[in-house]
Coordinates of C-alpha atoms and ligand atoms in Angstrom, one line a residue:
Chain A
X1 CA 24.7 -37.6 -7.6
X2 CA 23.3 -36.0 -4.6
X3 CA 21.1 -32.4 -4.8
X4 CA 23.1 -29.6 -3.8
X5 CA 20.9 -26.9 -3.2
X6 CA 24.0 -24.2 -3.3
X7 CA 24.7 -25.1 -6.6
X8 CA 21.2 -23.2 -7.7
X9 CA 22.7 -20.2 -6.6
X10 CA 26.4 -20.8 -7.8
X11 CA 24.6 -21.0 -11.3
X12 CA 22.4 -18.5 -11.6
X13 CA 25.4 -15.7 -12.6
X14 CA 26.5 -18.1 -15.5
X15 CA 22.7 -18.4 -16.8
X16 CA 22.2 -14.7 -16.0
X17 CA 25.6 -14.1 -18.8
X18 CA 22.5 -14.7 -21.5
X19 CA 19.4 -13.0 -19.8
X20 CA 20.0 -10.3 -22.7
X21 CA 19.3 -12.5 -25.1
X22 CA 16.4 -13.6 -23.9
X23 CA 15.3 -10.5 -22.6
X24 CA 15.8 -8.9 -26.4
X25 CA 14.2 -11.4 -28.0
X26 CA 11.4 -10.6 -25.8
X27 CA 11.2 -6.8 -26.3
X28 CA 11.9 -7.1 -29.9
X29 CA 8.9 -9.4 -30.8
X30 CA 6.8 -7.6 -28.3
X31 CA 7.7 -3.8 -30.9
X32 CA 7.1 -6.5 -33.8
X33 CA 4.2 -7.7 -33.1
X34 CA 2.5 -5.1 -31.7
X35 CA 2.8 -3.2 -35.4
X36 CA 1.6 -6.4 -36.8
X37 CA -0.9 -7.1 -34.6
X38 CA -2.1 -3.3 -35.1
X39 CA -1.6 -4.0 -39.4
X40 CA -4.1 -7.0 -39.0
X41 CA -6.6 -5.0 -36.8
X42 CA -6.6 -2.3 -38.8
X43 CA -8.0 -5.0 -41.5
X44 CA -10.0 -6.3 -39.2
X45 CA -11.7 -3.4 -38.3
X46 CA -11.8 -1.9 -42.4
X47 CA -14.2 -1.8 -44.6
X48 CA -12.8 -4.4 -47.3
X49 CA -13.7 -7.1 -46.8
X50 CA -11.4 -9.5 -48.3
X51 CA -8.7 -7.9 -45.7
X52 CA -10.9 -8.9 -43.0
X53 CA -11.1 -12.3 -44.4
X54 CA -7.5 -12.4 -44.6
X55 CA -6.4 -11.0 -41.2
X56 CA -9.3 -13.5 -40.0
X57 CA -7.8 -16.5 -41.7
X58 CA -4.4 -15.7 -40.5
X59 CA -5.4 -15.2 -37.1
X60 CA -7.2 -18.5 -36.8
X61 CA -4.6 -20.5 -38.7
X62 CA -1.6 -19.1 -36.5
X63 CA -4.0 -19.6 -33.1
X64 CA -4.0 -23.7 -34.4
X65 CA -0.3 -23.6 -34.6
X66 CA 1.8 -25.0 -31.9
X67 CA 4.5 -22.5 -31.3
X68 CA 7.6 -25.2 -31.3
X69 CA 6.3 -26.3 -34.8
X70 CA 5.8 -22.8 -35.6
X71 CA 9.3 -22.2 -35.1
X72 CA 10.6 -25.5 -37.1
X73 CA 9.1 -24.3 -39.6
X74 CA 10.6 -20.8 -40.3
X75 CA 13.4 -22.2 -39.3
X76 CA 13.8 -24.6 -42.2
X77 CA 11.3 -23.8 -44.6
X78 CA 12.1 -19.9 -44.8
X79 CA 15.4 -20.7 -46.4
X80 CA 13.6 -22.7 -48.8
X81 CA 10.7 -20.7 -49.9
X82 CA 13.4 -17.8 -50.2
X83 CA 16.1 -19.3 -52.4
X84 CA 13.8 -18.7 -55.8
X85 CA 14.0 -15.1 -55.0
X86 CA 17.8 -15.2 -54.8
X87 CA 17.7 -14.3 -51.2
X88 CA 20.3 -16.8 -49.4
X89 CA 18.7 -17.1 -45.4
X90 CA 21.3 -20.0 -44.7
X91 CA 23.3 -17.4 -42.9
X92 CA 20.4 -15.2 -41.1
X93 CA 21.4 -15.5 -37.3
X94 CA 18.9 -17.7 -34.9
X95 CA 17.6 -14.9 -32.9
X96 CA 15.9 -13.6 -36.4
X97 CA 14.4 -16.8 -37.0
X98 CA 13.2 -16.6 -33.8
X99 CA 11.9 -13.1 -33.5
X100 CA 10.5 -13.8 -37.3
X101 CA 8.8 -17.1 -36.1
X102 CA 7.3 -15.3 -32.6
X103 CA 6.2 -12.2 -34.3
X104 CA 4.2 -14.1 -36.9
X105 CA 2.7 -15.7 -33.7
X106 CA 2.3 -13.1 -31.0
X107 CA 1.2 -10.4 -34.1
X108 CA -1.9 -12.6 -34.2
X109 CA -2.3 -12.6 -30.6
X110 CA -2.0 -8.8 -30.4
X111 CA -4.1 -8.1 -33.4
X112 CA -7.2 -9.6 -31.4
X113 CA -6.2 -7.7 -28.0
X114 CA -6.2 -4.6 -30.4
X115 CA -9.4 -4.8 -31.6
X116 CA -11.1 -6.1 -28.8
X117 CA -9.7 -3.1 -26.9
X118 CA -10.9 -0.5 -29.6
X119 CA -14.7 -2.2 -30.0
X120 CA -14.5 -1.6 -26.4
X121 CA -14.7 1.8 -26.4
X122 CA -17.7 3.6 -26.7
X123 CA -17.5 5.1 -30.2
X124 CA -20.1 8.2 -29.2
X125 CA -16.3 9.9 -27.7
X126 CA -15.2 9.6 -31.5
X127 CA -18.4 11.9 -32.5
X128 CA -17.8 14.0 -29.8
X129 CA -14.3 14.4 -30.5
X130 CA -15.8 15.1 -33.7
X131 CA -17.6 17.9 -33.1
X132 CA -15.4 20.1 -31.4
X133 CA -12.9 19.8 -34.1
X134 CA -10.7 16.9 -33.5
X135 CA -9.6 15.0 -36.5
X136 CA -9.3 11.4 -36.4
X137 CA -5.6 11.0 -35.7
X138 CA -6.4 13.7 -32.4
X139 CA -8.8 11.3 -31.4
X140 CA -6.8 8.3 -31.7
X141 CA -4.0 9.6 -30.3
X142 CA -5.2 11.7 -27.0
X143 CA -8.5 10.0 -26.5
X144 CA -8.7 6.5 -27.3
X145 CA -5.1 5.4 -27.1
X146 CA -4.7 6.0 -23.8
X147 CA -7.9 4.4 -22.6
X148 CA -6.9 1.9 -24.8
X149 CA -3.4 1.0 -23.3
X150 CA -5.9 0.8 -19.9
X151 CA -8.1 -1.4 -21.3
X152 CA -5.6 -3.4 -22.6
X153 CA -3.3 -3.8 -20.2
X154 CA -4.2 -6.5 -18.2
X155 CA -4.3 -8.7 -21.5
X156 CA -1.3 -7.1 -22.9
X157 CA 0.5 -8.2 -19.5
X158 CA -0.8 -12.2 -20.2
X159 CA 0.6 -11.9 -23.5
X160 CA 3.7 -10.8 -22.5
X161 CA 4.7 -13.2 -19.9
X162 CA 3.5 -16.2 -22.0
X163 CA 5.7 -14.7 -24.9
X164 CA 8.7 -14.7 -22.5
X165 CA 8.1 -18.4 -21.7
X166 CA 7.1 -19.7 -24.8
X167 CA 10.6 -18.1 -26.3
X168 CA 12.2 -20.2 -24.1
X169 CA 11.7 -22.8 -27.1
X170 CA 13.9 -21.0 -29.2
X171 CA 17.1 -23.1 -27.7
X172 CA 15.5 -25.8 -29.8
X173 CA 17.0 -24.1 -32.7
X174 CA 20.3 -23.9 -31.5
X175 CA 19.6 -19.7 -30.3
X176 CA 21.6 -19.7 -26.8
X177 CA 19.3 -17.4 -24.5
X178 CA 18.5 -18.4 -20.8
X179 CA 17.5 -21.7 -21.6
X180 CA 20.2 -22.5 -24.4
X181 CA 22.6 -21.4 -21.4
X182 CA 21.2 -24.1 -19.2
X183 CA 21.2 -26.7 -21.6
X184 CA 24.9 -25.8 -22.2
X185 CA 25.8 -25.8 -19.1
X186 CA 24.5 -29.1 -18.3
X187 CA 25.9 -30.8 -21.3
X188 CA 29.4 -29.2 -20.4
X189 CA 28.9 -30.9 -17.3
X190 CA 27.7 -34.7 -18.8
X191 CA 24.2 -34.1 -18.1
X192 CA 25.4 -33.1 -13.6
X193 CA 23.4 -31.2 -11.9
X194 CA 20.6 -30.7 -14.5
X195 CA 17.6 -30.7 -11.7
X196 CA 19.8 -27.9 -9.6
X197 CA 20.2 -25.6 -13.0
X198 CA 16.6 -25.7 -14.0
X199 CA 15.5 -24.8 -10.2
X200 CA 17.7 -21.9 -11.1
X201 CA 16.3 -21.4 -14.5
X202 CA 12.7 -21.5 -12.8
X203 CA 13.8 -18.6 -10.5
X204 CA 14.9 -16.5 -12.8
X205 CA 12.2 -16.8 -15.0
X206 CA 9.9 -16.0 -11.6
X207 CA 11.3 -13.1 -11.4
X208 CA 11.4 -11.9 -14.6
X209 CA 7.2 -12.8 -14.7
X210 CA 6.8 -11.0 -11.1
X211 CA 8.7 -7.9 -12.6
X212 CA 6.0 -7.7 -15.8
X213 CA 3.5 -8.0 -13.2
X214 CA 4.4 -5.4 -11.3
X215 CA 5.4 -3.1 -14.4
X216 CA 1.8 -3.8 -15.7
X217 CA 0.5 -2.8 -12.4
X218 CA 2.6 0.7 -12.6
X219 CA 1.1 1.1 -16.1
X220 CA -2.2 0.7 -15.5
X221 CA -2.3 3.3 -12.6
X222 CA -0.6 5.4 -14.9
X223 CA -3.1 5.2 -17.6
X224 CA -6.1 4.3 -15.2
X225 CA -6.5 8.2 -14.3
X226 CA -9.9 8.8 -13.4
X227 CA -10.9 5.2 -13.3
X228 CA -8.3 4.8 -9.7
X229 CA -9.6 7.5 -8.3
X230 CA -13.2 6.7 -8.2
X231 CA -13.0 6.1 -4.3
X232 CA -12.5 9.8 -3.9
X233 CA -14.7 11.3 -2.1
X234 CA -18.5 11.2 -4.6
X235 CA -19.6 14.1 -5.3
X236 CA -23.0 15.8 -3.5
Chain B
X1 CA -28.9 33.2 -39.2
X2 CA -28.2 29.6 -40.9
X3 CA -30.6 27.9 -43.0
X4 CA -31.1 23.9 -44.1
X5 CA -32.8 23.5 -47.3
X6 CA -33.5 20.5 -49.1
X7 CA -32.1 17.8 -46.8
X8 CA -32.4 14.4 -47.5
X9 CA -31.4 11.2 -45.8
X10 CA -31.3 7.5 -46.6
X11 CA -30.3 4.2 -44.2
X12 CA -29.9 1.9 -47.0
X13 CA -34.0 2.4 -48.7
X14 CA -35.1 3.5 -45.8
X15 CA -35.5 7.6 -46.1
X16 CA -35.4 9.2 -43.1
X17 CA -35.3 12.8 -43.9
X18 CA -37.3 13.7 -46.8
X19 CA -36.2 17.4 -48.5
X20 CA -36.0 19.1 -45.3
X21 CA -35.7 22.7 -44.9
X22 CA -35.5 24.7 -41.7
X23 CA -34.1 28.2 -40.6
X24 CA -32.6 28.8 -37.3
X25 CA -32.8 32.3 -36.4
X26 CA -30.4 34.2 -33.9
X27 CA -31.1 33.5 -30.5
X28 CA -34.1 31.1 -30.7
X29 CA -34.8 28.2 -28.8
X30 CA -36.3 25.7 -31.4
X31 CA -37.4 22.5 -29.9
X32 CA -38.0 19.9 -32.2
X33 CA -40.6 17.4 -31.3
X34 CA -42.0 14.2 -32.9
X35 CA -42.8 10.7 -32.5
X36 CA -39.8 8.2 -32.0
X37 CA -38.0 6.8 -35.0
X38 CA -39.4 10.4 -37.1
X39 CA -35.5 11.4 -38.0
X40 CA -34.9 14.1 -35.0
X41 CA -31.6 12.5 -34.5
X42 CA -30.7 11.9 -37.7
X43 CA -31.5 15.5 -38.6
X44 CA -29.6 16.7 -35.9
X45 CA -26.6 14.9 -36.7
X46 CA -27.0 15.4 -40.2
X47 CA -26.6 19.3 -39.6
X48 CA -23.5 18.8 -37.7
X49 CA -21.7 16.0 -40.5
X50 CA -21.9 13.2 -38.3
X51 CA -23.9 11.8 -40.5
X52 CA -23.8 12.4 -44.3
X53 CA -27.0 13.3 -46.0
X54 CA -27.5 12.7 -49.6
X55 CA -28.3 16.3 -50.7
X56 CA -29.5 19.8 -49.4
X57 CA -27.5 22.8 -48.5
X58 CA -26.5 24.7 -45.2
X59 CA -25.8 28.6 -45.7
X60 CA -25.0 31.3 -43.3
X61 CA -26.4 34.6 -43.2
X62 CA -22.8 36.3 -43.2
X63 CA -22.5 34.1 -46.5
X64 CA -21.3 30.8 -47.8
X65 CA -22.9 27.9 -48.1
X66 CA -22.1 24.3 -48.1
X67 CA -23.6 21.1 -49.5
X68 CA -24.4 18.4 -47.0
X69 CA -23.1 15.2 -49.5
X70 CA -20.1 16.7 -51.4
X71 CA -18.5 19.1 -48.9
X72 CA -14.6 18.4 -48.2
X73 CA -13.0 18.1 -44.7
X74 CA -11.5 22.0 -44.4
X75 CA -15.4 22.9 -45.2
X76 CA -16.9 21.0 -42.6
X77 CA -14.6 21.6 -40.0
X78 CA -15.8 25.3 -40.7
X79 CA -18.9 24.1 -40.6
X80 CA -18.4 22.6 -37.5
X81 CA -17.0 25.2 -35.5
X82 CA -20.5 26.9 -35.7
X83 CA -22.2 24.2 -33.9
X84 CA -21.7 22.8 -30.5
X85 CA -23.8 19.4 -30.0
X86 CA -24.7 17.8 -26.8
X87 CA -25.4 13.9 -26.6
X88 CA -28.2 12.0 -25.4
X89 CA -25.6 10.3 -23.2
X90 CA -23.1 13.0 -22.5
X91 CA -20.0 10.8 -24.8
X92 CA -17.5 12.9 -22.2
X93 CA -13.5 11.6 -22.9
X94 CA -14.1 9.3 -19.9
X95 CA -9.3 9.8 -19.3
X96 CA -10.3 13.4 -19.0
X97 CA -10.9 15.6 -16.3
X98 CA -14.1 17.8 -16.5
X99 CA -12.3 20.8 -17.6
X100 CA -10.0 19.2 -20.2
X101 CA -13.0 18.1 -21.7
X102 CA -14.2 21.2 -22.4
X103 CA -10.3 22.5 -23.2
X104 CA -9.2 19.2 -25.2
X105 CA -11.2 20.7 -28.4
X106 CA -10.0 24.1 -27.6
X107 CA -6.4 23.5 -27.4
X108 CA -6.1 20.6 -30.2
X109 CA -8.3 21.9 -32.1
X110 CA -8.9 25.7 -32.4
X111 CA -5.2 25.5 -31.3
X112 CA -5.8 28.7 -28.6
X113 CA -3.5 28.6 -26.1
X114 CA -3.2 26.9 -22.8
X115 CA -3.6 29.4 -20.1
X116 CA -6.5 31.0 -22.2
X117 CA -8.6 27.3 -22.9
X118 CA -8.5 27.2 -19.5
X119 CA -9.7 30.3 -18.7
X120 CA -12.5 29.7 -21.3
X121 CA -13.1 26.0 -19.8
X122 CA -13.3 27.9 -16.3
X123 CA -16.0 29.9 -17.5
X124 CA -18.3 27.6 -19.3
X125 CA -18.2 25.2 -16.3
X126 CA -19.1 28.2 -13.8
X127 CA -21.9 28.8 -16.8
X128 CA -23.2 24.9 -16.3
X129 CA -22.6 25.5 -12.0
X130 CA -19.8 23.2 -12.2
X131 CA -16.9 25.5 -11.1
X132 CA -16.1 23.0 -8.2
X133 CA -15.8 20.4 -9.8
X134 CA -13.3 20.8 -12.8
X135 CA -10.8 18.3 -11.6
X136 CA -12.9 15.5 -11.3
X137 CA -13.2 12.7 -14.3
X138 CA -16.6 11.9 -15.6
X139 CA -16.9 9.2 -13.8
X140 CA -16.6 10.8 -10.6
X141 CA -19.6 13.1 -11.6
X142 CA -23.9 12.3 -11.5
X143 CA -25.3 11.8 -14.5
X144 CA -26.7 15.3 -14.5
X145 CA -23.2 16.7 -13.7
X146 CA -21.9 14.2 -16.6
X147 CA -24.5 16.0 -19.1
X148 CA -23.8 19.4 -17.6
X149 CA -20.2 19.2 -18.4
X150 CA -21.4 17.9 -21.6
X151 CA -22.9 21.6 -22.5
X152 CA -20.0 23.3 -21.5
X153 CA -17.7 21.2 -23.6
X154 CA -20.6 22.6 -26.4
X155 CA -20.8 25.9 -25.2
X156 CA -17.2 26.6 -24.5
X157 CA -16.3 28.0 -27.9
X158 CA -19.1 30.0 -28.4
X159 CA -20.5 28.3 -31.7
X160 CA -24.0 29.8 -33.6
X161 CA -26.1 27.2 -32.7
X162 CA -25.9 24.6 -29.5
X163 CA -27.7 21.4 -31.0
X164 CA -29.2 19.3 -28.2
X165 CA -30.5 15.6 -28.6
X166 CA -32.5 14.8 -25.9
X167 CA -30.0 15.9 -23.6
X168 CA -32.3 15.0 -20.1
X169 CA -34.0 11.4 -21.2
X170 CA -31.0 9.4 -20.0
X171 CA -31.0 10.7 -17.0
X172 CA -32.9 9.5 -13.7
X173 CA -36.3 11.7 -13.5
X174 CA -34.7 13.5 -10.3
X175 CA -31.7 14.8 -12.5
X176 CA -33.5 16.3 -15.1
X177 CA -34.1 19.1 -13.4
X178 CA -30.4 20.8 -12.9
X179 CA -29.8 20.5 -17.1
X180 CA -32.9 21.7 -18.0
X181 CA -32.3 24.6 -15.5
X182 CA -28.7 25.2 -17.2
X183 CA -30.5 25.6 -20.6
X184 CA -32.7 27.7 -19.7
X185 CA -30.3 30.2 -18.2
X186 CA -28.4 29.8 -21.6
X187 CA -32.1 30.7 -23.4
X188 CA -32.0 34.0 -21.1
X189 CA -28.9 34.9 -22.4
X190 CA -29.5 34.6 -25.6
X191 CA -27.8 31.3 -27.2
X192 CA -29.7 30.1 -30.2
X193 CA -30.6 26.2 -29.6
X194 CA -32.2 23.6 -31.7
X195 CA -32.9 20.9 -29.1
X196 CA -35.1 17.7 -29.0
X197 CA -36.4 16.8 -26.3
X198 CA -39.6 15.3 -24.4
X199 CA -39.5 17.8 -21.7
X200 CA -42.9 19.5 -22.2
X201 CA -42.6 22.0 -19.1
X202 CA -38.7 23.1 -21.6
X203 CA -40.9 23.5 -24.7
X204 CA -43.9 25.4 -23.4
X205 CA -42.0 27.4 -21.4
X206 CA -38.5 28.5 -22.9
X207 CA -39.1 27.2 -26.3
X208 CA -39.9 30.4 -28.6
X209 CA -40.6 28.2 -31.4
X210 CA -41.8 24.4 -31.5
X211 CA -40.6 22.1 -34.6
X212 CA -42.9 19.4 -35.0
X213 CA -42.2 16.4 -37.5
X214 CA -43.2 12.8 -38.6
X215 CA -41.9 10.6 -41.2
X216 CA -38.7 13.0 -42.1
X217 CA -40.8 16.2 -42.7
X218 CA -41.6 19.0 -40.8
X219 CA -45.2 19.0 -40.3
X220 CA -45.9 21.9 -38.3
X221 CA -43.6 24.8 -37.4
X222 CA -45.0 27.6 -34.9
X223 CA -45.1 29.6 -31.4
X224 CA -45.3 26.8 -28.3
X225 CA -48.4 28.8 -27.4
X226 CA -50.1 28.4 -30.9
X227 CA -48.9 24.9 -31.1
X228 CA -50.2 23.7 -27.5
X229 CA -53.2 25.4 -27.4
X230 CA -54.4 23.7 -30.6
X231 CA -52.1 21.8 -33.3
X232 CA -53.4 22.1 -36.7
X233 CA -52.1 18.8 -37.2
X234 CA -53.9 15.3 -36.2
X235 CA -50.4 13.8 -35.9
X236 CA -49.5 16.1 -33.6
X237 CA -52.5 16.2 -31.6
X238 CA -52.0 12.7 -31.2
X239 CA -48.2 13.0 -30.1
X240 CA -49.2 15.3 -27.4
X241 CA -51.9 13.1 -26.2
X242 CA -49.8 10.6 -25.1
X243 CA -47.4 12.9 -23.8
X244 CA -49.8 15.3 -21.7
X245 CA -52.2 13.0 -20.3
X246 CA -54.4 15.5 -19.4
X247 CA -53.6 17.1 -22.8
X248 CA -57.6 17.3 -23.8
X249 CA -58.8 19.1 -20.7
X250 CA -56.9 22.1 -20.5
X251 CA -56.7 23.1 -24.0
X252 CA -60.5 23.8 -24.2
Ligands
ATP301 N1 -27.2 4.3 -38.3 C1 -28.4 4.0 -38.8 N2 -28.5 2.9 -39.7 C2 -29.7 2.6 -40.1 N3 -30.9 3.2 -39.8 C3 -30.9 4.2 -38.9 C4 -29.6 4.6 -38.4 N4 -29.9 5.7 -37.6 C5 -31.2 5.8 -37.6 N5 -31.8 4.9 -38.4 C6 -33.2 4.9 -38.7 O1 -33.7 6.2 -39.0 C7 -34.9 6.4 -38.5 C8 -34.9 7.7 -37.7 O2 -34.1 7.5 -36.6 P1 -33.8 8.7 -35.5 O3 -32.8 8.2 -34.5 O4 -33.4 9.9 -36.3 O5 -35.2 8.9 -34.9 P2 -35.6 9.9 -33.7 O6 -36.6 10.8 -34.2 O7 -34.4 10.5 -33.1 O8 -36.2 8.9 -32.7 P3 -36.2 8.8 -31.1 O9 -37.2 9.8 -30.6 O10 -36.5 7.4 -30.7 O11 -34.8 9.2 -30.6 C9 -35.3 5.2 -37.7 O12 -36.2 4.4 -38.5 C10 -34.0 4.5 -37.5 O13 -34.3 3.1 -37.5
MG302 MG1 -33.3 10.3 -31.2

């Protein structure tokens, strides 16, 4: 069959019908995993130490995991290990296995951004804080979270975009997002025009990685008060 | 006006204050001297619960009294709010303009409203000659301007006692000059400090009493003119030795 470029755009509204989906499944493990990834840093960063072995060795095992085997699995074997609680999975939709399967990922992922971000910062504005009254939750919450989110950002905005395209697996389970959409829209069609609906799979997902960017950008001007504005004019 | 008795201070088995007791009078500017590693820090931060001593007692003349190891959080934010303490290296909130860091505490913590932490903030910077500047983030400022906002944020809600830690010997030699000026005017008007510091020119000139410790004790405690002119210590006519270098020739 010959390439028809027009057809790339002809198909982009029928894969756009299940950008939600994927767009959900985005946001939803990105909430998730954030809270994990904070639960695991926050035993990271403690003083017990066999929760710091724990988070460690969950960190490291999750890193050695690919994602696609990752997400078999949950997929099958959560059903499994459930059934001896009396908890019947068999019927738990696809998207959950996926968001289960990429928050146990990602969580990992964030849990190092997380501490990394808060080593980063110079403890001496805790003591400070400190000493003019603050109480730790102040702290956290008007000082060092939102030089945090700065600090973070940039890696916050990797992990995000590779999250959106590694989700893209989850049509391997049967979850119809963007690229469930295009595989059944090629197999409606006998396997036609499969090079012309991934071109217009690849835009989409362009754009959706250039829009991150740029909200990442926003953010971090946002946040970056103070550390923007250091080309104003120096002080005498 | 507040009095340390008995402190004592431990890293693991290495004790670095040993049964310390000190009393700050009203207005004084005590400057605590001693050889590095002695515990000047540690005392310092001791007193204001950033670290937590093993024993001793802090009492107020107007009354109460609280134990350094056991006291609860509601005690030493009390505490606390009689102390303003300025850090070696300023530890401004680096998302926060000048004034909001001297407001932030006011606001969040003393919970005094808005308009009024600002006017307060207003005036402590004017105090430090930083009036100009209270929209600009620390790291728009010098260094000196960094530590001068650093003793407003410490001054701003007028606490007993301003605790300085060598609040000039980060700075470039050249800097030095506009923070030891600032505390000096403070000296004139009266706010009681307990600093440590290597500036000798601060001590014999401002101090009105010099502190002088080694190994976690206070070894000598007297006037800067009594304690230049002739230290009744060999320690601590060995510590200014290698601080004055002319330190032999002048004082006979
Ligand atoms: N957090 C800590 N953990 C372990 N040991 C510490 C800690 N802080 C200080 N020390 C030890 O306590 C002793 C006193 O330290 P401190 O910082 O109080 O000295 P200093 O008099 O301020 O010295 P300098 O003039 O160099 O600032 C040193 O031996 C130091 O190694
Ligand atoms: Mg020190």
């Amino acid at each position: 069959m010959e390439f028809t470029p027009l057809y790339i755009l002809q198909v982009i509204p029928e894969l756009l019908r299940r950008l939600g989906v994927t767009l959900w499944l985005a946001a939803a493990t990105m909430l998730f995993s954030t809270l994990f990834g904070a639960l695991l840093a926050w035993a990271k960063l403690g003083k017990s130490r066999v929760l710091r072995a724990l988070a460690n060795a969950y960190t490291a095992v999750l890193r050695c995991t690919p994602t696609l085997i990752l997400l078999f699995l949950c997929y099958y074997g959560l059903p499994k290990a459930f059934a001896p609680l009396g908890v019947d999975l068999n019927r738990m939709s696809r998207f959950c296995y996926s968001l289960i399967a990429f928050t146990l990922l990602n969580g990992a992922l964030m849990s190092e951004v997380i501490r990394s971000t808060y080593e980063s910062i110079d403890r001496g504005q805790f003591e400070a804080a400190a000493t003019v009254g603050m109480t730790p939750f102040q702290t956290l919450r008007r000082i060092i979270l939102p030089q945090g989110v700065y600090i973070a950002l940039p890696n916050l905005g990797t992990t995000m975009i590779t999250l959106l395209k590694e989700a893209s697996l989850a049509f391997t389970i049967g979850l119809v997002d963007l690229m469930g959409q295009a595989k059944l829209i090629i197999s409606l069609r006998y396997g036609a025009r499969a090079l012309e609906t991934y071109l217009a799979l690849t835009l989409i997902y362009w754009a959706l990685t250039f829009l991150i960017a740029r909200l990442v950008s926003r953010l971090e001007r946002a946040f970056g008060a103070g550390r923007f504005e250091r080309a104003r004019e120096a002080a005498p | 006006m507040l009095r340390i008795s008995h402190l004592s201070k431990s890293f693991g088995s290495n004790q670095v204050i040993k049964d310390l007791s000190i009393d700050i009078r009203q207005g004084d500017v005590t400057v605590l001297l001693g050889p590095s590693g002695c515990g000047k820090t540690t005392l310092l931060r001791c007193i204001d619960f950033l670290e937590r001593a093993e024993s001793g007692t802090l009492s107020f003349a107007d009354g109460g009294a609280v134990e350094f190891a056991t006291a609860a959080k509601k005690e030493i934010a009390r505490c606390r709010r009689r102390f303003g303490f300025v850090f070696q290296n300023h530890n401004l909130f680096s998302n926060k303009t000048a004034l909001e860091n001297v407001t932030e505490g006011l606001i969040v913590a003393r919970r005094i409203p808005k308009p009024e932490a600002v006017a307060i903030g207003r005036e402590a910077l004017a105090r430090v000659g930083l009036a100009n500047r209270e929209d600009y983030y620390p790291n728009q400022l010098s260094g000196g301007q960094q530590q001068r906002v650093g003793i407003a944020r410490a001054i701003a809600a007028k606490p007993d006692v301003i605790l300085l830690d060598e609040p000039t010997s980060a700075l470039d030699p050249e800097l030095t000059g506009e923070v030891l000026d600032v505390m000096k005017a403070l000296a004139e008007d009266g706010v009681t400090m307990l600093a440590v510091t290597h500036e000798m020119t601060f001590a014999q000139d401002v101090a009105k009493r010099i502190v002088f410790m080694d190994g976690g004790v206070i070894i000598e405690d007297s006037t800067p003119r009594a304690f230049f002119a002739k230290p009744r210590e060999e320690r601590a006519r060995q510590f200014l030795k290698r601080l004055l270098p002319n330190y032999g020739e002048y004082t006979i």
